[in-house]
Coordinates of C-alpha atoms in Angstrom, one line a residue:
X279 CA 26.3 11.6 10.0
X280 CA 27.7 10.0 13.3
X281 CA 24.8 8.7 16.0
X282 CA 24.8 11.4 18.7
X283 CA 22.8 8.7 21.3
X284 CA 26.4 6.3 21.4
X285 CA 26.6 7.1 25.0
X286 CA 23.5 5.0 25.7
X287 CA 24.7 2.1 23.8
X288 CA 27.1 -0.5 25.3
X289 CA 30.8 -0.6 23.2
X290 CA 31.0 -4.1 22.9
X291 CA 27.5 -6.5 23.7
X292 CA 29.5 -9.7 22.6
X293 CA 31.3 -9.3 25.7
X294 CA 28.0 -9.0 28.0
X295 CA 26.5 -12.6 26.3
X296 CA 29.8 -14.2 25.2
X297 CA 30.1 -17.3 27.3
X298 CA 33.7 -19.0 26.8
X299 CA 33.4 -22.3 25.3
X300 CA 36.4 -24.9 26.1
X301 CA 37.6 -24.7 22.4
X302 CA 38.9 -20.6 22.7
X303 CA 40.1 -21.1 26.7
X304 CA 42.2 -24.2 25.3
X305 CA 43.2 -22.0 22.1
X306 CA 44.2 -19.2 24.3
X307 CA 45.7 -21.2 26.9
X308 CA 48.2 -22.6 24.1
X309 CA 49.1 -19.1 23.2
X310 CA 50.2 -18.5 26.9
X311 CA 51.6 -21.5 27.4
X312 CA 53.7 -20.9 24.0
X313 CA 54.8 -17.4 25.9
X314 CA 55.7 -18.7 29.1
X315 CA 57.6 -21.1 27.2
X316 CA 60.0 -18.6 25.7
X317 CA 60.5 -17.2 29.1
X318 CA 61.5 -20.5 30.8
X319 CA 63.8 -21.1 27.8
X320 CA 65.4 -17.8 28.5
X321 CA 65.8 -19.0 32.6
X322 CA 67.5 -22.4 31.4
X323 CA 70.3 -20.2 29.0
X324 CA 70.8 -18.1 31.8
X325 CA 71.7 -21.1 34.2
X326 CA 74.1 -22.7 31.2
X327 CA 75.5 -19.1 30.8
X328 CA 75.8 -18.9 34.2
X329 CA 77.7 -21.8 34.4
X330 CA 80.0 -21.2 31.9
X331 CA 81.3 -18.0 33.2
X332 CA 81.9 -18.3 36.9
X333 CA 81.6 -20.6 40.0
X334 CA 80.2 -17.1 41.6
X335 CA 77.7 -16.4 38.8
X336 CA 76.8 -20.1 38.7
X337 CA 75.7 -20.4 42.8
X338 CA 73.6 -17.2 42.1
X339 CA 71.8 -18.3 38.5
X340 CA 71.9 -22.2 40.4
X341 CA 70.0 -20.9 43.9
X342 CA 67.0 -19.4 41.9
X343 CA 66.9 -22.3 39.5
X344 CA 66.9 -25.0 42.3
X345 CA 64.6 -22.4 44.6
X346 CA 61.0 -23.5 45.9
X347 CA 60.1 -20.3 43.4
X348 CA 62.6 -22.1 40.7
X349 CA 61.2 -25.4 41.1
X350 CA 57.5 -24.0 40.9
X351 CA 58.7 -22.3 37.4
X352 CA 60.4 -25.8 35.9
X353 CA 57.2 -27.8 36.9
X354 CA 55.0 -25.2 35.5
X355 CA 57.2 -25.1 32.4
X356 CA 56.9 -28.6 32.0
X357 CA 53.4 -28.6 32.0
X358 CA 53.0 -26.2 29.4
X359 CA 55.6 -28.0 27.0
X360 CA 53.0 -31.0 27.4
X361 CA 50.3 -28.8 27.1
X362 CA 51.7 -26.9 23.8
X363 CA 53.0 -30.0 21.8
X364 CA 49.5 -31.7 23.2
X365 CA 47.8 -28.5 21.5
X366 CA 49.9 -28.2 19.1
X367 CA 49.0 -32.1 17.9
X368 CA 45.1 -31.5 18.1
X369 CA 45.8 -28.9 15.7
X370 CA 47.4 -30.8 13.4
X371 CA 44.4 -32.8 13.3
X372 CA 42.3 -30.1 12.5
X373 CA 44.6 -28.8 9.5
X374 CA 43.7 -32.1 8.1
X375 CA 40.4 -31.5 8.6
X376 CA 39.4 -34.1 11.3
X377 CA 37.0 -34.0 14.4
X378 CA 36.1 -30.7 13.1
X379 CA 32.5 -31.6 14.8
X380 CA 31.6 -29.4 18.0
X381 CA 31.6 -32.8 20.1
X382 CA 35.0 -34.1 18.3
X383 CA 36.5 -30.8 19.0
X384 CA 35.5 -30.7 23.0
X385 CA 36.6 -34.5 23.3
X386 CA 40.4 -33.3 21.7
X387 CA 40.3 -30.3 24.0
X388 CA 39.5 -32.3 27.3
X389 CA 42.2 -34.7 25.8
X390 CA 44.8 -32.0 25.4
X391 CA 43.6 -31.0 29.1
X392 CA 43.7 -34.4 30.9
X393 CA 46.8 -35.9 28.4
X394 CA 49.2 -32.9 29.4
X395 CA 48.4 -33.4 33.4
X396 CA 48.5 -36.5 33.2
X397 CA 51.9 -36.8 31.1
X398 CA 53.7 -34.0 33.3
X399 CA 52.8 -36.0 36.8
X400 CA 54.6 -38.6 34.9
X401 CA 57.2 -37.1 33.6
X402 CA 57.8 -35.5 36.7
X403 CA 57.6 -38.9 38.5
X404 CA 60.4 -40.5 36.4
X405 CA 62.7 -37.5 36.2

């Protein structure tokens, strides 16, 4: 028979004592970041599109791209391409059953953290 008293019960007490741990932010960030890559993907076919149809077309797909807002986008974009292969090498490790420890596992996600700032400011620097 169903429990009547439900309503005096909280639905879900994980969420009241679950404290995020850097391993699932980093784990959801890379599933973001894997996302918002698709969508800057879609921005950078719209610019070649754009430039293959018309001068017109081109100015108006080229003026967002090269915008402040534009510019924001590409930068962020080129963070999370760091950030996802970064992510995307830590778990490789894991899949081979490395630094599976809880201590191995932060030091890889403060790695994946640090290497993909680091590596866009540089990028960025160069290009």
């Amino acid at each position: 028979m169903a429990d009547v008293n439900r309503g005096d019960r909280p639905l879900s007490p994980h969420l009241q004592v679950y404290r995020p741990q850097l391993t699932s932010i980093t784990s959801i960030l890379t599933r973001i970041t894997g996302n918002a890559l698709l969508v800057a993907a879609l921005l950078i076919v719209w610019w070649f599109l754009a430039a293959a149809t018309s001068a017109e077309y081109f100015s108006i797909a080229n003026g967002f791209i090269t915008s402040w807002f534009g510019d924001l986008i590409m930068f962020l974009s080129l963070w999370g391409l760091w950030y996802h292969t970064l992510a995307g090498v830590r778990h490789l490790i894991w899949d081979n059953a490395m630094m599976l420890e809880v201590e191995a596992a932060e030091k890889l996600g403060w790695a994946v953290v640090i290497g993909s700032v680091v590596l866009t400011v540089i990028t960025a620097l160069i290009v």
